[in-house]
Every structure is written in structure tokens, then in C-alpha cells.
mmCIF file of C-alpha atoms and ligand atoms in Angstrom:
data_model
loop_
_atom_site.group_PDB
_atom_site.id
_atom_site.type_symbol
_atom_site.label_atom_id
_atom_site.label_comp_id
_atom_site.label_asym_id
_atom_site.label_seq_id
_atom_site.Cartn_x
_atom_site.Cartn_y
_atom_site.Cartn_z
ATOM 1 C CA MET A 1439 -22.514 -24.782 -31.099
ATOM 2 C CA TRP A 1440 -19.104 -23.032 -29.706
ATOM 3 C CA TRP A 1441 -16.236 -24.534 -31.049
ATOM 4 C CA ILE A 1442 -18.113 -22.855 -34.540
ATOM 5 C CA LYS A 1443 -17.581 -19.412 -33.392
ATOM 6 C CA TYR A 1444 -14.366 -20.426 -32.092
ATOM 7 C CA LEU A 1445 -13.314 -21.590 -35.577
ATOM 8 C CA ILE A 1446 -15.162 -18.575 -36.843
ATOM 9 C CA PHE A 1447 -13.143 -16.592 -34.276
ATOM 10 C CA LEU A 1448 -9.313 -18.476 -35.680
ATOM 11 C CA LEU A 1449 -9.867 -17.815 -39.249
ATOM 12 C CA LEU A 1450 -11.303 -14.193 -38.507
ATOM 13 C CA ILE A 1451 -7.591 -13.545 -36.901
ATOM 14 C CA THR A 1452 -5.841 -15.993 -39.530
ATOM 15 C CA PHE A 1453 -7.443 -13.674 -42.432
ATOM 16 C CA TRP A 1454 -6.218 -10.859 -40.683
ATOM 17 C CA CYS A 1455 -2.342 -11.517 -39.762
ATOM 18 C CA CYS A 1456 -2.104 -13.618 -42.429
ATOM 19 C CA ASN A 1457 0.751 -10.964 -44.082
ATOM 20 C CA SER A 1458 3.310 -10.395 -41.047
ATOM 21 C CA ARG A 1459 5.382 -12.204 -39.035
ATOM 22 C CA VAL A 1460 4.464 -10.055 -35.755
ATOM 23 C CA SER A 1461 0.942 -8.596 -36.067
ATOM 24 C CA GLU A 1462 -2.042 -7.791 -33.985
ATOM 25 C CA LEU A 1463 -5.525 -7.768 -33.903
ATOM 26 C CA SER A 1464 -7.894 -5.553 -31.640
ATOM 27 C CA VAL A 1465 -10.973 -7.630 -30.244
ATOM 28 C CA THR A 1466 -13.570 -4.960 -30.872
ATOM 29 C CA PRO A 1467 -17.055 -5.532 -28.830
ATOM 30 C CA GLU A 1468 -18.901 -6.847 -31.934
ATOM 31 C CA LEU A 1469 -15.879 -9.734 -32.687
ATOM 32 C CA MET A 1470 -15.759 -10.125 -28.709
ATOM 33 C CA GLU A 1471 -19.601 -11.212 -28.710
ATOM 34 C CA GLU A 1472 -18.247 -13.506 -31.874
ATOM 35 C CA LEU A 1473 -16.019 -15.106 -28.497
ATOM 36 C CA SER A 1474 -17.501 -17.748 -26.802
ATOM 37 C CA LEU A 1475 -15.879 -20.671 -25.803
ATOM 38 C CA GLU A 1476 -15.675 -22.948 -22.698
ATOM 39 C CA HIS A 1477 -12.832 -22.956 -20.380
ATOM 40 C CA VAL A 1478 -13.038 -24.902 -17.941
ATOM 41 C CA GLY A 1479 -12.150 -24.043 -15.075
ATOM 42 C CA VAL A 1480 -14.714 -21.251 -15.213
ATOM 43 C CA SER A 1481 -17.576 -20.258 -12.993
ATOM 44 C CA GLU A 1482 -19.456 -18.041 -11.153
ATOM 45 C CA ASN A 1483 -18.226 -15.275 -9.085
ATOM 46 C CA ASP A 1484 -19.082 -13.179 -6.510
ATOM 47 C CA CYS A 1485 -17.609 -10.555 -6.957
ATOM 48 C CA HIS A 1486 -18.808 -9.192 -3.039
ATOM 49 C CA VAL A 1487 -16.283 -11.037 -1.142
ATOM 50 C CA ILE A 1488 -13.321 -9.548 1.753
ATOM 51 C CA GLU A 1489 -11.019 -11.195 0.334
ATOM 52 C CA SER A 1490 -11.086 -10.564 -3.437
ATOM 53 C CA TYR A 1491 -9.917 -6.903 -1.595
ATOM 54 C CA ILE A 1492 -7.067 -7.757 0.263
ATOM 55 C CA PRO A 1493 -3.632 -6.650 -1.892
ATOM 56 C CA ASP A 1494 -2.104 -8.168 -3.621
ATOM 57 C CA THR A 1495 1.637 -8.116 -2.866
ATOM 58 C CA THR A 1496 2.570 -10.946 -5.570
ATOM 59 C CA ILE A 1497 1.520 -8.481 -9.225
ATOM 60 C CA PRO A 1498 2.829 -4.803 -8.338
ATOM 61 C CA TYR A 1499 0.127 -2.339 -9.658
ATOM 62 C CA ALA A 1500 -2.675 -5.399 -9.403
ATOM 63 C CA ASP A 1501 -3.575 -2.861 -6.148
ATOM 64 C CA ASN A 1502 -2.996 -0.114 -6.731
ATOM 65 C CA LEU A 1503 -2.397 3.265 -3.308
ATOM 66 C CA LEU A 1504 -5.727 4.963 -2.641
ATOM 67 C CA HIS A 1505 -5.421 8.497 -1.681
ATOM 68 C CA ILE A 1506 -8.102 9.889 0.088
ATOM 69 C CA ARG A 1507 -7.926 13.709 0.424
ATOM 70 C CA MET A 1508 -8.050 15.449 4.003
ATOM 71 C CA ASN A 1509 -8.865 19.271 4.460
ATOM 72 C CA PHE A 1510 -8.177 19.898 8.082
ATOM 73 C CA HIS A 1511 -10.138 22.341 10.281
ATOM 74 C CA PHE A 1512 -8.978 24.336 13.361
ATOM 75 C CA MET A 1513 -11.803 25.691 15.947
ATOM 76 C CA ASN A 1514 -10.766 28.124 17.970
ATOM 77 C CA THR A 1515 -12.695 31.038 20.742
ATOM 78 C CA SER A 1516 -12.641 34.127 18.931
ATOM 79 C CA ASP A 1517 -9.603 35.534 20.939
ATOM 80 C CA TRP A 1518 -8.171 32.528 18.991
ATOM 81 C CA SER A 1519 -6.883 30.885 22.635
ATOM 82 C CA ASN A 1520 -8.185 27.632 22.313
ATOM 83 C CA ASN A 1521 -5.940 25.358 19.712
ATOM 84 C CA PHE A 1522 -3.758 26.236 17.213
ATOM 85 C CA THR A 1523 -3.312 29.046 14.481
ATOM 86 C CA GLY A 1524 -1.021 30.001 11.585
ATOM 87 C CA GLU A 1525 2.650 28.627 10.721
ATOM 88 C CA ARG A 1526 2.596 26.338 13.855
ATOM 89 C CA GLY A 1527 -1.326 25.274 13.287
ATOM 90 C CA ILE A 1528 -0.075 24.105 9.805
ATOM 91 C CA TYR A 1529 2.166 22.650 10.308
ATOM 92 C CA TYR A 1530 0.276 20.042 13.764
ATOM 93 C CA ALA A 1531 -1.524 19.625 11.049
ATOM 94 C CA LYS A 1532 0.870 18.417 8.443
ATOM 95 C CA GLU A 1533 2.600 16.776 11.171
ATOM 96 C CA LEU A 1534 0.057 13.821 12.322
ATOM 97 C CA VAL A 1535 -1.038 13.320 8.997
ATOM 98 C CA ARG A 1536 2.539 12.990 8.077
ATOM 99 C CA TYR A 1537 2.809 10.409 11.417
ATOM 100 C CA ALA A 1538 -1.146 8.890 10.370
ATOM 101 C CA ASN A 1539 -0.014 8.242 7.205
ATOM 102 C CA GLU A 1540 3.420 6.888 8.408
ATOM 103 C CA LYS A 1541 1.435 4.443 10.589
ATOM 104 C CA LEU A 1542 -0.566 3.029 8.674
ATOM 105 C CA PHE A 1543 2.660 2.671 6.215
ATOM 106 C CA TYR A 1544 3.973 0.774 8.916
ATOM 107 C CA ASN A 1545 0.998 -1.609 9.541
ATOM 108 C CA GLN A 1546 2.315 -3.453 12.348
ATOM 109 C CA LYS A 1547 1.350 -7.560 13.901
ATOM 110 C CA MET A 1548 -1.575 -8.278 15.711
ATOM 111 C CA ARG A 1549 -1.692 -8.850 19.208
ATOM 112 C CA LEU A 1550 -4.383 -10.978 19.097
ATOM 113 C CA PRO A 1551 -5.284 -14.024 19.512
ATOM 114 C CA GLU A 1552 -2.369 -14.561 21.242
ATOM 115 C CA GLY A 1553 0.194 -16.706 18.859
ATOM 116 C CA ASN A 1554 -1.493 -15.816 15.563
ATOM 117 C CA ASP A 1555 -0.229 -15.908 12.460
ATOM 118 C CA THR A 1556 -1.979 -13.235 10.313
ATOM 119 C CA PRO A 1557 0.141 -11.860 7.699
ATOM 120 C CA VAL A 1558 0.752 -8.350 8.290
ATOM 121 C CA TYR A 1559 -0.098 -6.425 4.802
ATOM 122 C CA TYR A 1560 0.068 -2.354 3.187
ATOM 123 C CA PRO A 1561 -3.432 -1.334 3.975
ATOM 124 C CA GLY A 1562 -2.986 0.421 0.409
ATOM 125 C CA TYR A 1563 -4.921 3.956 1.756
ATOM 126 C CA ARG A 1564 -2.870 7.427 2.189
ATOM 127 C CA TYR A 1565 -3.984 11.007 3.023
ATOM 128 C CA ASP A 1566 -3.689 14.140 0.245
ATOM 129 C CA LEU A 1567 -4.020 17.244 2.683
ATOM 130 C CA GLN A 1568 -5.510 19.221 0.290
ATOM 131 C CA GLU A 1569 -2.820 22.173 -0.799
ATOM 132 C CA ASP A 1570 -4.504 25.222 1.297
ATOM 133 C CA GLY A 1571 -6.706 22.414 2.834
ATOM 134 C CA ILE A 1572 -5.803 23.755 5.839
ATOM 135 C CA TYR A 1573 -8.842 25.832 7.166
ATOM 136 C CA PHE A 1574 -8.871 28.249 11.171
ATOM 137 C CA HIS A 1575 -12.287 29.018 12.273
ATOM 138 C CA ALA A 1576 -13.301 31.330 15.896
ATOM 139 C CA ASP A 1577 -17.213 29.803 16.431
ATOM 140 C CA ASP A 1578 -17.294 30.481 20.216
ATOM 141 C CA GLU A 1579 -20.715 28.407 19.704
ATOM 142 C CA LEU A 1580 -19.151 25.845 18.138
ATOM 143 C CA CYS A 1581 -15.088 25.123 18.613
ATOM 144 C CA PHE A 1582 -16.013 22.943 21.682
ATOM 145 C CA TYR A 1583 -15.604 19.313 21.421
ATOM 146 C CA ILE A 1584 -18.995 18.285 24.482
ATOM 147 C CA ASN A 1585 -18.236 14.573 25.023
ATOM 148 C CA GLU A 1586 -20.657 14.842 28.281
ATOM 149 C CA GLY A 1587 -23.800 16.155 29.801
ATOM 150 C CA LYS A 1588 -25.312 18.526 26.947
ATOM 151 C CA SER A 1589 -23.148 16.598 24.520
ATOM 152 C CA ASN A 1590 -22.643 17.654 21.153
ATOM 153 C CA ASN A 1591 -20.542 14.861 19.901
ATOM 154 C CA TYR A 1592 -22.733 13.537 17.620
ATOM 155 C CA LYS A 1593 -23.782 16.800 16.381
ATOM 156 C CA ARG A 1594 -23.558 18.139 12.780
ATOM 157 C CA ASP A 1595 -23.916 21.404 13.175
ATOM 158 C CA VAL A 1596 -20.292 22.442 13.185
ATOM 159 C CA ILE A 1597 -19.841 20.087 9.608
ATOM 160 C CA ASP A 1598 -22.466 21.466 7.585
ATOM 161 C CA LYS A 1599 -21.112 24.976 8.856
ATOM 162 C CA TYR A 1600 -17.374 25.244 7.688
ATOM 163 C CA SER A 1601 -16.117 21.857 5.288
ATOM 164 C CA VAL A 1602 -15.238 22.693 2.480
ATOM 165 C CA GLY A 1603 -15.975 20.213 -0.302
ATOM 166 C CA GLU A 1604 -17.911 17.535 1.297
ATOM 167 C CA ASP A 1605 -18.796 15.704 -1.150
ATOM 168 C CA SER A 1606 -15.160 14.703 -2.595
ATOM 169 C CA ILE A 1607 -13.099 15.639 0.050
ATOM 170 C CA LEU A 1608 -12.719 14.302 3.923
ATOM 171 C CA ASN A 1609 -13.125 16.961 6.483
ATOM 172 C CA VAL A 1610 -11.333 16.668 9.773
ATOM 173 C CA PHE A 1611 -12.600 19.070 12.518
ATOM 174 C CA PHE A 1612 -10.215 19.076 15.142
ATOM 175 C CA MET A 1613 -11.570 20.665 18.275
ATOM 176 C CA VAL A 1614 -10.751 20.268 22.434
ATOM 177 C CA HIS A 1615 -12.250 20.287 24.801
ATOM 178 C CA HIS A 1616 -14.143 23.420 26.723
ATOM 179 C CA PRO A 1617 -11.092 24.488 29.331
ATOM 180 C CA ASP A 1618 -13.855 25.031 32.116
ATOM 181 C CA SER A 1619 -14.487 21.149 31.851
ATOM 182 C CA VAL A 1620 -10.553 20.043 31.442
ATOM 183 C CA ARG A 1621 -10.361 21.119 34.937
ATOM 184 C CA SER A 1622 -13.535 19.731 36.095
ATOM 185 C CA ASP A 1623 -13.150 16.395 38.083
ATOM 186 C CA THR A 1624 -16.188 14.579 37.390
ATOM 187 C CA TYR A 1625 -15.618 14.933 33.118
ATOM 188 C CA SER A 1626 -13.863 12.800 30.942
ATOM 189 C CA ALA A 1627 -11.189 15.173 29.189
ATOM 190 C CA SER A 1628 -9.832 11.702 27.232
ATOM 191 C CA SER A 1629 -9.151 11.957 23.342
ATOM 192 C CA ALA A 1630 -12.204 11.027 21.610
ATOM 193 C CA GLY A 1631 -13.303 10.937 18.253
ATOM 194 C CA ILE A 1632 -16.709 10.276 15.890
ATOM 195 C CA ALA A 1633 -17.096 10.002 12.516
ATOM 196 C CA LEU A 1634 -19.975 11.731 10.236
ATOM 197 C CA GLY A 1635 -20.489 9.901 7.379
ATOM 198 C CA LYS A 1636 -17.723 11.796 4.726
ATOM 199 C CA SER A 1637 -16.888 13.348 7.823
ATOM 200 C CA LEU A 1638 -15.061 13.447 10.749
ATOM 201 C CA LYS A 1639 -14.482 15.690 14.893
ATOM 202 C CA LEU A 1640 -11.656 14.909 17.175
ATOM 203 C CA GLY A 1641 -12.045 16.366 20.751
ATOM 204 C CA VAL A 1642 -8.230 16.455 22.192
ATOM 205 C CA LYS A 1643 -7.386 18.408 25.596
ATOM 206 C CA PHE A 1644 -5.812 21.050 24.203
ATOM 207 C CA ASP A 1645 -2.010 21.518 24.888
ATOM 208 C CA PRO A 1646 -0.023 24.454 22.607
ATOM 209 C CA ASN A 1647 3.280 22.161 23.068
ATOM 210 C CA GLU A 1648 1.810 18.580 22.721
ATOM 211 C CA GLU A 1649 3.551 17.373 19.628
ATOM 212 C CA PRO A 1650 1.310 16.005 16.100
ATOM 213 C CA TRP A 1651 1.557 12.251 16.394
ATOM 214 C CA ARG A 1652 -0.800 11.565 20.184
ATOM 215 C CA HIS A 1653 -3.463 12.104 17.949
ATOM 216 C CA SER A 1654 -2.336 10.793 14.894
ATOM 217 C CA SER A 1655 -3.588 7.211 15.170
ATOM 218 C CA LEU A 1656 -6.814 9.218 16.805
ATOM 219 C CA LEU A 1657 -6.788 9.787 13.372
ATOM 220 C CA ASN A 1658 -6.802 6.476 12.197
ATOM 221 C CA HIS A 1659 -9.067 5.071 14.004
ATOM 222 C CA GLU A 1660 -11.125 7.593 13.266
ATOM 223 C CA VAL A 1661 -11.544 7.616 9.409
ATOM 224 C CA GLY A 1662 -11.127 3.745 9.846
ATOM 225 C CA HIS A 1663 -14.881 4.362 10.526
ATOM 226 C CA VAL A 1664 -14.938 6.351 8.127
ATOM 227 C CA LEU A 1665 -14.064 3.854 5.733
ATOM 228 C CA GLY A 1666 -16.628 1.672 6.929
ATOM 229 C CA LEU A 1667 -14.845 -0.285 9.838
ATOM 230 C CA ARG A 1668 -15.930 -1.165 13.094
ATOM 231 C CA HIS A 1669 -14.716 -1.613 17.088
ATOM 232 C CA THR A 1670 -13.799 -5.211 17.622
ATOM 233 C CA TRP A 1671 -13.742 -5.673 20.839
ATOM 234 C CA ASN A 1672 -17.257 -6.152 22.174
ATOM 235 C CA LEU A 1673 -19.078 -6.910 19.190
ATOM 236 C CA ASN A 1674 -18.800 -8.962 15.965
ATOM 237 C CA ASP A 1675 -17.447 -6.567 13.554
ATOM 238 C CA GLY A 1676 -17.420 -9.286 10.611
ATOM 239 C CA CYS A 1677 -14.130 -10.439 10.700
ATOM 240 C CA ASP A 1678 -12.060 -13.698 11.569
ATOM 241 C CA ASP A 1679 -9.092 -11.844 12.463
ATOM 242 C CA THR A 1680 -10.149 -9.375 14.437
ATOM 243 C CA PRO A 1681 -10.843 -11.543 17.882
ATOM 244 C CA LYS A 1682 -12.848 -9.637 21.448
ATOM 245 C CA ASN A 1683 -10.863 -8.676 23.419
ATOM 246 C CA ALA A 1684 -11.355 -6.458 26.938
ATOM 247 C CA ASN A 1685 -10.346 -3.373 24.801
ATOM 248 C CA CYS A 1686 -7.224 -2.461 27.464
ATOM 249 C CA TYR A 1687 -5.770 0.337 27.732
ATOM 250 C CA GLY A 1688 -2.455 -0.975 27.790
ATOM 251 C CA ALA A 1689 -1.381 -4.110 29.184
ATOM 252 C CA THR A 1690 -0.734 -4.748 32.702
ATOM 253 C CA GLU A 1691 1.506 -7.826 34.985
ATOM 254 C CA SER A 1692 -1.308 -9.137 36.209
ATOM 255 C CA GLY A 1693 -5.848 -8.731 35.848
ATOM 256 C CA ARG A 1694 -8.027 -8.823 32.590
ATOM 257 C CA CYS A 1695 -5.998 -6.805 30.863
ATOM 258 C CA LYS A 1696 -2.367 -8.787 30.732
ATOM 259 C CA ALA A 1697 -0.284 -9.175 28.173
ATOM 260 C CA PRO A 1698 -1.016 -9.101 25.593
ATOM 261 C CA THR A 1699 -3.635 -7.241 24.841
ATOM 262 C CA SER A 1700 -5.398 -5.625 21.110
ATOM 263 C CA ASN A 1701 -2.703 -3.159 18.790
ATOM 264 C CA ASN A 1702 -5.410 -2.903 16.575
ATOM 265 C CA MET A 1703 -6.626 0.345 14.977
ATOM 266 C CA MET A 1704 -10.053 -0.121 15.992
ATOM 267 C CA ASP A 1705 -9.507 -0.579 19.753
ATOM 268 C CA TYR A 1706 -9.076 1.886 22.295
ATOM 269 C CA ASN A 1707 -5.348 1.466 22.728
ATOM 270 C CA ASN A 1708 -2.437 2.977 23.683
ATOM 271 C CA ALA A 1709 -0.750 1.792 20.321
ATOM 272 C CA GLN A 1710 -3.653 1.671 17.527
ATOM 273 C CA ASN A 1711 -0.878 -0.272 14.988
ATOM 274 C CA ALA A 1712 -2.454 -2.779 13.547
ATOM 275 C CA VAL A 1713 -5.095 -3.179 10.798
ATOM 276 C CA THR A 1714 -5.486 -6.892 9.549
ATOM 277 C CA PRO A 1715 -6.103 -8.217 6.308
ATOM 278 C CA CYS A 1716 -9.528 -8.588 6.670
ATOM 279 C CA GLN A 1717 -9.969 -5.206 7.999
ATOM 280 C CA ILE A 1718 -8.172 -4.174 4.874
ATOM 281 C CA GLY A 1719 -9.769 -5.744 2.011
ATOM 282 C CA LYS A 1720 -12.983 -4.658 4.186
ATOM 283 C CA MET A 1721 -11.709 -0.462 3.531
ATOM 284 C CA ARG A 1722 -10.879 -1.260 0.434
ATOM 285 C CA MET A 1723 -13.600 -3.550 -1.140
ATOM 286 C CA GLN A 1724 -15.530 -0.006 0.422
ATOM 287 C CA MET A 1725 -13.498 2.390 -1.380
ATOM 288 C CA ALA A 1726 -13.836 -0.195 -4.974
ATOM 289 C CA ASN A 1727 -17.914 -0.067 -4.939
ATOM 290 C CA LEU A 1728 -18.857 2.568 -7.265
ATOM 291 C CA ASN A 1729 -21.951 3.870 -5.164
ATOM 292 C CA SER A 1730 -20.356 4.262 -2.140
ATOM 293 C CA ARG A 1731 -19.767 7.587 0.099
ATOM 294 C CA GLN A 1732 -16.159 6.088 0.864
ATOM 295 C CA ARG A 1733 -15.092 5.842 -2.628
ATOM 296 C CA ASP A 1734 -16.190 10.936 -3.780
ATOM 297 C CA LEU A 1735 -13.035 10.633 -1.200
ATOM 298 C CA LEU A 1736 -10.620 9.247 -3.440
ATOM 299 C CA ASP A 1737 -8.543 11.291 -5.812
ATOM 300 C CA LYS A 1738 -8.615 9.345 -9.186
ATOM 301 C CA LYS A 1739 -5.621 8.821 -9.598
ATOM 302 C CA TRP A 1740 -7.033 6.134 -12.818
ATOM 303 C CA CYS A 1741 -8.219 8.478 -14.909
ATOM 304 C CA GLU A 1742 -4.800 8.458 -16.170
ATOM 305 C CA LEU A 1743 -2.206 6.781 -17.816
ATOM 306 C CA ASP A 1744 1.489 6.121 -16.412
ATOM 307 C CA THR A 1745 3.221 4.037 -17.816
ATOM 308 C CA LEU A 1746 5.466 3.674 -14.997
ATOM 309 C CA ARG A 1747 2.706 1.639 -13.245
ATOM 310 C CA ASN A 1748 1.703 -1.763 -16.223
ATOM 311 C CA VAL A 1749 0.717 -4.511 -14.964
ATOM 312 C CA ILE A 1750 2.780 -7.926 -15.803
ATOM 313 C CA ILE A 1751 0.941 -10.829 -15.836
ATOM 314 C CA ASN A 1752 3.398 -14.394 -16.521
ATOM 315 C CA LYS A 1753 1.302 -16.912 -14.240
ATOM 316 C CA PRO A 1754 -2.374 -17.651 -13.885
ATOM 317 C CA VAL A 1755 -3.988 -15.067 -11.874
ATOM 318 C CA HIS A 1756 -7.493 -14.516 -10.649
ATOM 319 C CA TRP A 1757 -8.696 -11.417 -9.855
ATOM 320 C CA THR A 1758 -12.419 -11.735 -8.250
ATOM 321 C CA GLY A 1759 -12.709 -8.291 -7.076
ATOM 322 C CA ALA A 1760 -12.736 -5.572 -8.820
ATOM 323 C CA LYS A 1761 -9.743 -2.682 -10.257
ATOM 324 C CA ASP A 1762 -8.688 0.382 -11.550
ATOM 325 C CA LEU A 1763 -5.587 -0.528 -12.569
ATOM 326 C CA ARG A 1764 -3.191 3.321 -13.484
ATOM 327 C CA GLY A 1765 -1.328 1.172 -16.274
ATOM 328 C CA ASN A 1766 -1.843 -0.920 -19.649
ATOM 329 C CA ILE A 1767 -2.042 -5.199 -18.340
ATOM 330 C CA ILE A 1768 0.531 -7.489 -20.249
ATOM 331 C CA ILE A 1769 -0.137 -10.718 -20.474
ATOM 332 C CA GLN A 1770 3.391 -12.668 -21.315
ATOM 333 C CA GLU A 1771 4.013 -16.059 -22.282
ATOM 334 C CA GLY A 1772 2.310 -18.343 -18.990
ATOM 335 C CA GLY A 1773 0.648 -16.053 -18.745
ATOM 336 C CA SER A 1774 -3.418 -16.267 -17.815
ATOM 337 C CA LEU A 1775 -5.941 -13.541 -16.363
ATOM 338 C CA MET A 1776 -8.852 -14.682 -15.283
ATOM 339 C CA VAL A 1777 -11.612 -11.451 -15.487
ATOM 340 C CA SER A 1778 -14.599 -11.874 -13.268
ATOM 341 C CA CYS A 1779 -15.309 -8.048 -12.074
ATOM 342 C CA ARG A 1780 -15.591 -4.660 -13.123
ATOM 343 C CA LEU A 1781 -12.138 -3.674 -14.618
ATOM 344 C CA SER A 1782 -11.579 0.108 -15.392
ATOM 345 C CA MET A 1783 -8.338 0.583 -17.831
ATOM 346 C CA PRO A 1784 -6.920 3.528 -17.908
ATOM 347 C CA PRO A 1785 -7.513 6.853 -21.345
ATOM 348 C CA SER A 1786 -5.008 5.272 -23.889
ATOM 349 C CA SER A 1787 -4.186 1.903 -21.825
ATOM 350 C CA GLU A 1788 -4.755 -1.509 -23.856
ATOM 351 C CA ILE A 1789 -4.812 -5.276 -22.864
ATOM 352 C CA ARG A 1790 -2.159 -7.046 -24.855
ATOM 353 C CA VAL A 1791 -2.375 -10.863 -24.728
ATOM 354 C CA GLU A 1792 0.461 -11.615 -26.116
ATOM 355 C CA PRO A 1793 1.793 -15.130 -28.028
ATOM 356 C CA GLY A 1794 2.175 -17.341 -24.858
ATOM 357 C CA GLY A 1795 -0.719 -15.846 -22.982
ATOM 358 C CA GLU A 1796 -4.860 -15.804 -22.159
ATOM 359 C CA LEU A 1797 -7.241 -13.729 -20.966
ATOM 360 C CA ILE A 1798 -10.532 -15.139 -19.741
ATOM 361 C CA LEU A 1799 -13.524 -12.114 -19.335
ATOM 362 C CA ASN A 1800 -15.945 -13.800 -17.237
ATOM 363 C CA GLU A 1801 -18.677 -12.320 -17.382
ATOM 364 C CA ALA A 1802 -16.590 -9.049 -16.948
ATOM 365 C CA ARG A 1803 -17.433 -5.667 -17.329
ATOM 366 C CA ILE A 1804 -13.912 -2.973 -18.305
ATOM 367 C CA TYR A 1805 -14.217 0.345 -19.004
ATOM 368 C CA ASN A 1806 -12.920 3.415 -18.423
ATOM 369 C CA ASP A 1807 -14.125 5.309 -15.321
ATOM 370 C CA CYS A 1808 -13.531 8.178 -15.724
ATOM 371 C CA ASN A 1809 -15.364 7.472 -18.965
ATOM 372 C CA LEU A 1810 -13.036 8.661 -21.112
ATOM 373 C CA GLN A 1811 -11.128 5.890 -24.327
ATOM 374 C CA TRP A 1812 -9.097 2.947 -23.924
ATOM 375 C CA LYS A 1813 -7.467 1.504 -26.670
ATOM 376 C CA GLY A 1814 -9.078 -1.988 -25.879
ATOM 377 C CA ILE A 1815 -7.855 -5.167 -25.959
ATOM 378 C CA VAL A 1816 -4.771 -6.765 -28.263
ATOM 379 C CA VAL A 1817 -3.931 -9.852 -29.312
ATOM 380 C CA VAL A 1818 -0.591 -10.546 -30.842
ATOM 381 C CA LYS A 1819 0.272 -13.149 -32.937
ATOM 382 C CA GLU A 1820 3.992 -14.162 -33.801
ATOM 383 C CA GLY A 1821 4.532 -16.321 -37.008
ATOM 384 C CA ARG A 1822 1.697 -19.586 -35.487
ATOM 385 C CA ASN A 1823 2.437 -18.502 -32.209
ATOM 386 C CA GLN A 1824 -0.847 -16.096 -30.590
ATOM 387 C CA GLY A 1825 -2.647 -15.116 -27.063
ATOM 388 C CA LYS A 1826 -5.593 -15.890 -26.307
ATOM 389 C CA VAL A 1827 -8.981 -14.993 -25.668
ATOM 390 C CA TYR A 1828 -11.604 -16.782 -24.253
ATOM 391 C CA ARG A 1829 -15.412 -15.304 -22.740
ATOM 392 C CA ARG A 1830 -17.804 -16.636 -20.533
ATOM 393 C CA GLY A 1831 -21.321 -15.236 -20.404
ATOM 394 C CA ALA A 1832 -22.063 -11.570 -20.302
ATOM 395 C CA VAL A 1833 -18.399 -9.208 -21.333
ATOM 396 C CA LYS A 1834 -18.960 -5.708 -21.604
ATOM 397 C CA LEU A 1835 -16.525 -4.004 -23.819
ATOM 398 C CA GLU A 1836 -16.893 0.190 -22.929
ATOM 399 C CA ASN A 1837 -15.073 3.113 -24.068
ATOM 400 C CA VAL A 1838 -13.405 1.340 -26.630
ATOM 401 C CA LYS A 1839 -11.368 3.460 -28.728
ATOM 402 C CA GLY A 1840 -13.089 3.561 -32.396
ATOM 403 C CA LEU A 1841 -10.162 1.308 -33.681
ATOM 404 C CA PRO A 1842 -10.207 0.077 -37.302
ATOM 405 C CA ALA A 1843 -9.925 -3.491 -36.728
ATOM 406 C CA VAL A 1844 -6.001 -4.132 -37.060
ATOM 407 C CA ALA A 1845 -3.276 -2.546 -35.739
ATOM 408 C CA GLU A 1846 -0.240 -3.130 -36.851
HETATM 409 ZN ZN1 ZN B 3097 -14.287 4.352 17.247
#
């Protein structure tokens, strides 16, 4: 009988907390077992729904910015004449990455379908160029990007030979078309790229005077592939907000490329500045997946407690997707937080349920993703008023520091 267990829980709290006006009770895994309260409206949840991974902008730090580690390689001939070198190369790589991050930050509204009301969200990820992460390689055999004929664009040889920290860093190879190919009338030396696992290759026409921003959207497009996105113009990419289209580079007065044309990051166009809520959700769901290669590329900022990133809950909230928090959770009066998936709490953090607040654990797993300890759930009592914790199904509390049952 659930109410008997609940009664035991209330008695335990009363027993532990009766002597002081404001007191706290740590909910240990053992005590959690005692808790079992049916809560109206709690039901099974599928943790793999794209919508659950679109950042919730109404609750700061519930969905943190994800940092993707990046290395940048310039491939050159042995006379160093076919790509950027030295200080200019370092500047070029840094600027290109900065522009690419800026483009993500200033995500634009979709132009398609005409008259759409697709909302615009911040994608919530960025690239962090690693310290000493810019490399220059002279290799006459592997340096060129060959798009046609004896094409090598899908080959991994340059990646296998030169990538650094491939398991945990996204390696970008900035390659150029062969100068002979560029001179040929039949070879298309347009900018191209290919994503191969955790690495990617860009193939461009080398111009020493090129502005770094020019290939920033190409980088975003290829990283989009690394993060699991597909082209939108010709096939079903699994998103309803990315309509198929004519894949026009730019709009024309009339004909098949009459405006509006696509500006989506995953089409080939001169803007590539829009990424939709579904695409964002898809990428972030991949990065939240514990077994994904995309997650390996992330700098685990959530392995350190940052109290400036505490999450304050003061309204009803349901987390239907996995989360990696960087701060404490404080559930205030009027706040109700339901957790239905994986939730990583930073080391030494706590979930604090204040009087008038409630925490509902729905087959949740709350733990520390870095195998460090966190403080657990703390229920606060003030006079007769206290925070409430409910449980449904199997709840796992892991990596909780062995605190005494009562903390004052
Ligand atoms: Zn592509």
C-alpha cells in the first residue's frame, strides 16, 4: 500500500527534523526505496524524442552550451605554396572558427516553407579550438582534395596519418584542390567537404587573400553531418520543419530558383545560416547519448560545479530528455520538477527541495557523469511546511556522497 510507505516517510522526516525551525533531510538511496507515491499525471516516458532536446530558454542553465573540441590542420605541398602557413594560417583558422561560432550564435529564421512560423533557437553548441590545436603538414601525396576522377574525398588516409586526439577531438582538415585541377575546364573546384566519423575534410580553392569567414558556413555544414544531420533538400531528414527544396545556391527572378529559396545550414546555398528546432534537437540528442561518438568530442564542463549555473525551478517543469547540469537545482515554493530520464549532477552539487516545492522522480537515473560524488537530494522543512519528493518506478540515485541522514 503506497500510503503506508508515505506515512513512514513522513514519520521519518518528523522524527529527524522536529527540533529546529528550519531543517534539512538528505534523501539517501535507502530512504528513496521507502518512498513510493502515486502522483497524478505521471506516466511512462520515452527519453529519445527529438523535441525533448530542444533547449528550454525559459529555464536558465537547464540546457547548457555544449563545447566541441576542435583541431585544425592545413595540408600543404613540401614547398609550402599551396595552403596557409605560419602566423597567417593561425589567424585564418582562429577567425574561421570564430565566424562559424558566430553564425551558430546568430541562427536565422528559415525562409522555407514560405510564410512559416518556425521558431528560431540558439543551437547551444560551439567549437573550442584546442591550445596548440592548429597544425601544418607538408605531404605531397596526401595534401590535395580530389573531388572528381580519382576522387579521394571519402578516403581516411590523411585523417589516419595526421589527426591528433581523434577519440575526443574533432579534427578538421583544410585541404585545397590541385592547382592543375583548378585550371582545368572540366573539374569543379567549388568548395566541398566530407564528414568521416569524428573528423572532417574541407576542400577549397586556395586563395592566399581569402577572407576567413568565407568557409565558415561550410565548416558548420560538415560539423552538422558529424553531429548526425542529413541534407534536407532531397530526402527525408527526419524533421518536419526542413522542407524539401530545389537546393538553389541563390535566388533568381524566375524559374525553379525563384525566391524564397533555402537558407538551411544543411542545404547547398549561399547563406547556410538557419538550423531548425528539430535539427537542433537531433544534434543535442546525439550529444546527450552516452554511447555516441559525438559525445566523445565534448569538453565535459559538467564535471565541475559552477554555482553561477544553478537551475532555479519555480513553476511546473517536466524534463523528458537527458541532461548534464553544471550547477545545483533549487526547487522553490510553487516549483514542481519531474525528472524522467538520465540527469547528471555536477560534483558536490545538490538538489534542494524547499518548502512548497516538489520533486517527482519518474524512473529517473540521477548520478554524476564523471564518476565523482554529489551531495544528493535535500528536503527542507520550515515549521510545518516542507519540500516533497515523489517516486514512480525504478529510480536510481548514484554517486551520492555518504552523508549522514540529517544535515543542519
Ligand atoms: Zn553535406
